[in-house]
Amino acid sequence: VGGGYGQLLAEILMAHPTAAGILFDMEHAIPKAREQFTARGLADRCQFVSGDFFTRVPAGADVYCLKSVIHDWNDEDSIRILEVLRNVMTPENRVLLIERVMPERLHSSPEDQVFAQSDLHMLVALAAQERTQAEYEALFAAAGMKLLRPIRMPSGFQILEAGLS
């Protein structure tokens, strides 16, 4: 969801040869995504669907993955996106948010300085913000979901796995 040109989805499909995916993004992203999937021999395992994640997403997926999407939006818009996902989910489905998760308290470390700079950038440029795990949990709850588990990644990102509450 918000898959851009599909780099993440392509890597997932390469790692899981029996999986299929749906790349969902705005119309302008679809031709380049299709071209890249074709070049990698993955186009037959992927559907390319355009749309607006504020109004609908394709139903029927097992997992809905969003990387660096929610941090681009204020709380109200983030909840709207998550509610659209919730509306097509079943209890077995999962949402995977891949985001950088801010610590509850920032320190003077170089890593925390990067968080502070990114948070300020998101505020000024997009009226959005970086969030702590508790803030992501609150967004999930407001959308009728719950955080099932956070998974820390060596890259500095976390995968926040959520399901219906």
C-alpha positions as a LaTeX table, in Angstrom:
\begin{tabular}{lrrr}
\hline
Residue & $x$ (\AA) & $y$ (\AA) & $z$ (\AA) \\
\hline
Val1 & 0.00 & 0.00 & 0.00 \\
Gly2 & 1.69 & 3.14 & $-1.19$ \\
Gly3 & 4.18 & 0.80 & $-2.82$ \\
Gly4 & 5.87 & 3.33 & $-5.10$ \\
Tyr5 & 7.80 & 1.55 & $-7.82$ \\
Gly6 & 7.72 & $-1.69$ & $-5.87$ \\
Gln7 & 11.28 & $-2.15$ & $-4.61$ \\
Leu8 & 10.14 & $-3.61$ & $-1.28$ \\
Leu9 & 7.47 & $-5.83$ & $-2.83$ \\
Ala10 & 9.93 & $-7.07$ & $-5.47$ \\
Glu11 & 12.40 & $-8.08$ & $-2.74$ \\
Ile12 & 9.63 & $-9.86$ & $-0.83$ \\
Leu13 & 8.61 & $-11.78$ & $-3.96$ \\
Met14 & 12.23 & $-12.66$ & $-4.74$ \\
Ala15 & 12.66 & $-14.04$ & $-1.21$ \\
His16 & 9.37 & $-15.98$ & $-1.35$ \\
Pro17 & 9.03 & $-17.66$ & $-4.76$ \\
Thr18 & 5.48 & $-18.93$ & $-4.14$ \\
Ala19 & 4.09 & $-15.58$ & $-2.99$ \\
Ala20 & 2.11 & $-13.14$ & $-5.10$ \\
Gly21 & 1.61 & $-9.46$ & $-4.47$ \\
Ile22 & $-0.46$ & $-6.42$ & $-5.29$ \\
Leu23 & 1.35 & $-3.16$ & $-5.80$ \\
Phe24 & $-1.08$ & $-0.40$ & $-4.84$ \\
Asp25 & $-0.19$ & 3.23 & $-5.42$ \\
Met26 & $-1.29$ & 6.26 & $-7.40$ \\
Glu27 & $-1.63$ & 5.93 & $-11.18$ \\
His28 & 1.65 & 7.71 & $-11.97$ \\
Ala29 & 3.70 & 5.01 & $-10.18$ \\
Ile30 & 2.20 & 2.00 & $-11.94$ \\
Pro31 & 3.95 & 2.10 & $-15.37$ \\
Lys32 & 7.47 & 2.31 & $-13.90$ \\
Ala33 & 6.64 & $-0.35$ & $-11.31$ \\
Arg34 & 5.32 & $-2.68$ & $-14.01$ \\
Glu35 & 8.47 & $-2.05$ & $-16.06$ \\
Gln36 & 10.74 & $-2.89$ & $-13.12$ \\
Phe37 & 8.80 & $-6.04$ & $-12.23$ \\
Thr38 & 8.91 & $-7.17$ & $-15.84$ \\
Ala39 & 12.69 & $-6.64$ & $-15.96$ \\
Arg40 & 13.09 & $-8.78$ & $-12.83$ \\
Gly41 & 10.79 & $-11.54$ & $-14.10$ \\
Leu42 & 8.17 & $-10.86$ & $-11.41$ \\
Ala43 & 5.34 & $-9.24$ & $-13.37$ \\
Asp44 & 3.35 & $-12.49$ & $-13.56$ \\
Arg45 & 3.28 & $-12.66$ & $-9.73$ \\
Cys46 & 2.09 & $-9.11$ & $-9.17$ \\
Gln47 & $-1.09$ & $-7.18$ & $-9.81$ \\
Phe48 & $-0.73$ & $-3.44$ & $-10.34$ \\
Val49 & $-3.63$ & $-1.46$ & $-8.93$ \\
Ser50 & $-3.92$ & 2.30 & $-8.81$ \\
Gly51 & $-5.99$ & 4.21 & $-6.32$ \\
Asp52 & $-6.12$ & 6.48 & $-3.31$ \\
Phe53 & $-5.45$ & 4.86 & 0.07 \\
Phe54 & $-7.67$ & 7.45 & 1.72 \\
Thr55 & $-10.72$ & 5.91 & 0.02 \\
Arg56 & $-10.00$ & 2.25 & $-0.74$ \\
Val57 & $-7.39$ & $-0.47$ & $-0.94$ \\
Pro58 & $-7.70$ & $-3.87$ & $-2.62$ \\
Ala59 & $-9.43$ & $-6.47$ & $-0.46$ \\
Gly60 & $-8.30$ & $-10.07$ & $-0.13$ \\
Ala61 & $-4.65$ & $-9.69$ & 0.82 \\
Asp62 & $-3.18$ & $-11.68$ & 3.71 \\
Val63 & $-0.83$ & $-8.86$ & 4.67 \\
Tyr64 & $-0.97$ & $-5.12$ & 4.03 \\
Cys65 & 2.51 & $-3.62$ & 4.09 \\
Leu66 & 3.26 & 0.11 & 4.31 \\
Lys67 & 6.86 & 1.32 & 4.45 \\
Ser68 & 7.58 & 4.91 & 5.44 \\
Val69 & 3.98 & 5.92 & 4.72 \\
Ile70 & 2.29 & 6.72 & 8.02 \\
His71 & 5.03 & 9.08 & 9.21 \\
Asp72 & 4.20 & 11.31 & 6.21 \\
Trp73 & 0.75 & 12.12 & 7.60 \\
Asn74 & $-0.76$ & 13.83 & 10.62 \\
Asp75 & $-2.69$ & 11.73 & 13.13 \\
Glu76 & $-6.11$ & 12.31 & 11.54 \\
Asp77 & $-4.95$ & 11.28 & 8.06 \\
Ser78 & $-2.94$ & 8.36 & 9.44 \\
Ile79 & $-6.03$ & 7.05 & 11.19 \\
Arg80 & $-8.04$ & 7.43 & 7.97 \\
Ile81 & $-5.48$ & 5.32 & 6.08 \\
Leu82 & $-5.53$ & 2.64 & 8.80 \\
Glu83 & $-9.35$ & 2.66 & 8.88 \\
Val84 & $-9.46$ & 2.03 & 5.12 \\
Leu85 & $-7.21$ & $-0.98$ & 5.70 \\
Arg86 & $-9.30$ & $-2.17$ & 8.65 \\
Asn87 & $-12.44$ & $-2.05$ & 6.50 \\
Val88 & $-11.07$ & $-4.73$ & 4.12 \\
Met89 & $-9.37$ & $-6.90$ & 6.73 \\
Thr90 & $-10.45$ & $-10.14$ & 8.33 \\
Pro91 & $-9.22$ & $-11.31$ & 11.75 \\
Glu92 & $-6.51$ & $-13.39$ & 10.03 \\
Asn93 & $-5.05$ & $-10.41$ & 8.10 \\
Arg94 & $-2.15$ & $-8.33$ & 9.28 \\
Val95 & $-0.86$ & $-4.82$ & 8.72 \\
Leu96 & 2.90 & $-4.37$ & 8.70 \\
Leu97 & 4.02 & $-0.79$ & 9.19 \\
Ile98 & 7.71 & $-0.40$ & 8.50 \\
Glu99 & 8.79 & 2.85 & 10.10 \\
Arg100 & 11.55 & 4.36 & 12.14 \\
Val101 & 10.15 & 4.44 & 15.67 \\
Met102 & 11.30 & 7.28 & 17.90 \\
Pro103 & 12.44 & 6.49 & 21.41 \\
Glu104 & 10.18 & 7.70 & 24.22 \\
Arg105 & 12.87 & 10.12 & 25.26 \\
Leu106 & 15.54 & 11.63 & 23.03 \\
His107 & 19.13 & 11.88 & 24.18 \\
Ser108 & 22.13 & 13.65 & 22.69 \\
Ser109 & 23.29 & 10.61 & 20.72 \\
Pro110 & 23.88 & 10.95 & 16.97 \\
Glu111 & 20.99 & 8.53 & 16.30 \\
Asp112 & 18.57 & 10.56 & 18.43 \\
Gln113 & 19.73 & 13.76 & 16.73 \\
Val114 & 18.73 & 12.21 & 13.41 \\
Phe115 & 15.28 & 11.43 & 14.86 \\
Ala116 & 14.91 & 15.01 & 16.08 \\
Gln117 & 15.94 & 16.42 & 12.69 \\
Ser118 & 13.59 & 14.08 & 10.84 \\
Asp119 & 10.73 & 14.92 & 13.21 \\
Leu120 & 11.27 & 18.65 & 12.65 \\
His121 & 11.46 & 18.11 & 8.88 \\
Met122 & 8.21 & 16.13 & 8.88 \\
Leu123 & 6.49 & 18.84 & 10.92 \\
Val124 & 7.64 & 21.74 & 8.74 \\
Ala125 & 7.36 & 20.05 & 5.33 \\
Leu126 & 4.25 & 17.91 & 5.77 \\
Ala127 & 2.59 & 18.83 & 9.09 \\
Ala128 & 3.40 & 15.22 & 10.01 \\
Gln129 & 5.69 & 13.62 & 12.56 \\
Glu130 & 7.91 & 10.78 & 13.58 \\
Arg131 & 6.24 & 8.72 & 16.31 \\
Thr132 & 7.04 & 6.58 & 19.32 \\
Gln133 & 5.73 & 3.05 & 19.67 \\
Ala134 & 3.04 & 4.32 & 22.07 \\
Glu135 & 1.93 & 6.87 & 19.48 \\
Tyr136 & 1.70 & 4.17 & 16.81 \\
Glu137 & $-0.29$ & 2.03 & 19.23 \\
Ala138 & $-2.71$ & 4.93 & 19.73 \\
Leu139 & $-3.14$ & 5.31 & 15.96 \\
Phe140 & $-3.87$ & 1.59 & 15.61 \\
Ala141 & $-6.38$ & 1.73 & 18.48 \\
Ala142 & $-8.17$ & 4.74 & 17.00 \\
Ala143 & $-8.52$ & 2.80 & 13.74 \\
Gly144 & $-9.88$ & $-0.34$ & 15.42 \\
Met145 & $-6.62$ & $-2.31$ & 15.40 \\
Lys146 & $-4.03$ & $-3.33$ & 17.93 \\
Leu147 & $-0.28$ & $-3.62$ & 17.85 \\
Leu148 & 0.55 & $-7.32$ & 18.05 \\
Arg149 & 4.32 & $-7.02$ & 18.12 \\
Pro150 & 7.14 & $-4.69$ & 17.22 \\
Ile151 & 10.06 & $-6.26$ & 15.36 \\
Arg152 & 13.35 & $-4.37$ & 15.51 \\
Met153 & 15.43 & $-4.46$ & 12.35 \\
Pro154 & 19.19 & $-3.91$ & 12.10 \\
Ser155 & 18.51 & $-1.10$ & 9.60 \\
Gly156 & 17.04 & 1.16 & 12.28 \\
Phe157 & 13.50 & 0.54 & 11.08 \\
Gln158 & 10.92 & $-1.44$ & 12.98 \\
Ile159 & 8.11 & $-3.58$ & 11.67 \\
Leu160 & 4.95 & $-2.89$ & 13.64 \\
Glu161 & 2.64 & $-5.86$ & 13.14 \\
Ala162 & $-1.02$ & $-5.08$ & 13.81 \\
Gly163 & $-4.31$ & $-6.91$ & 13.54 \\
Leu164 & $-7.94$ & $-6.26$ & 14.26 \\
Ser165 & $-8.77$ & $-5.48$ & 17.87 \\
\hline
\end{tabular}
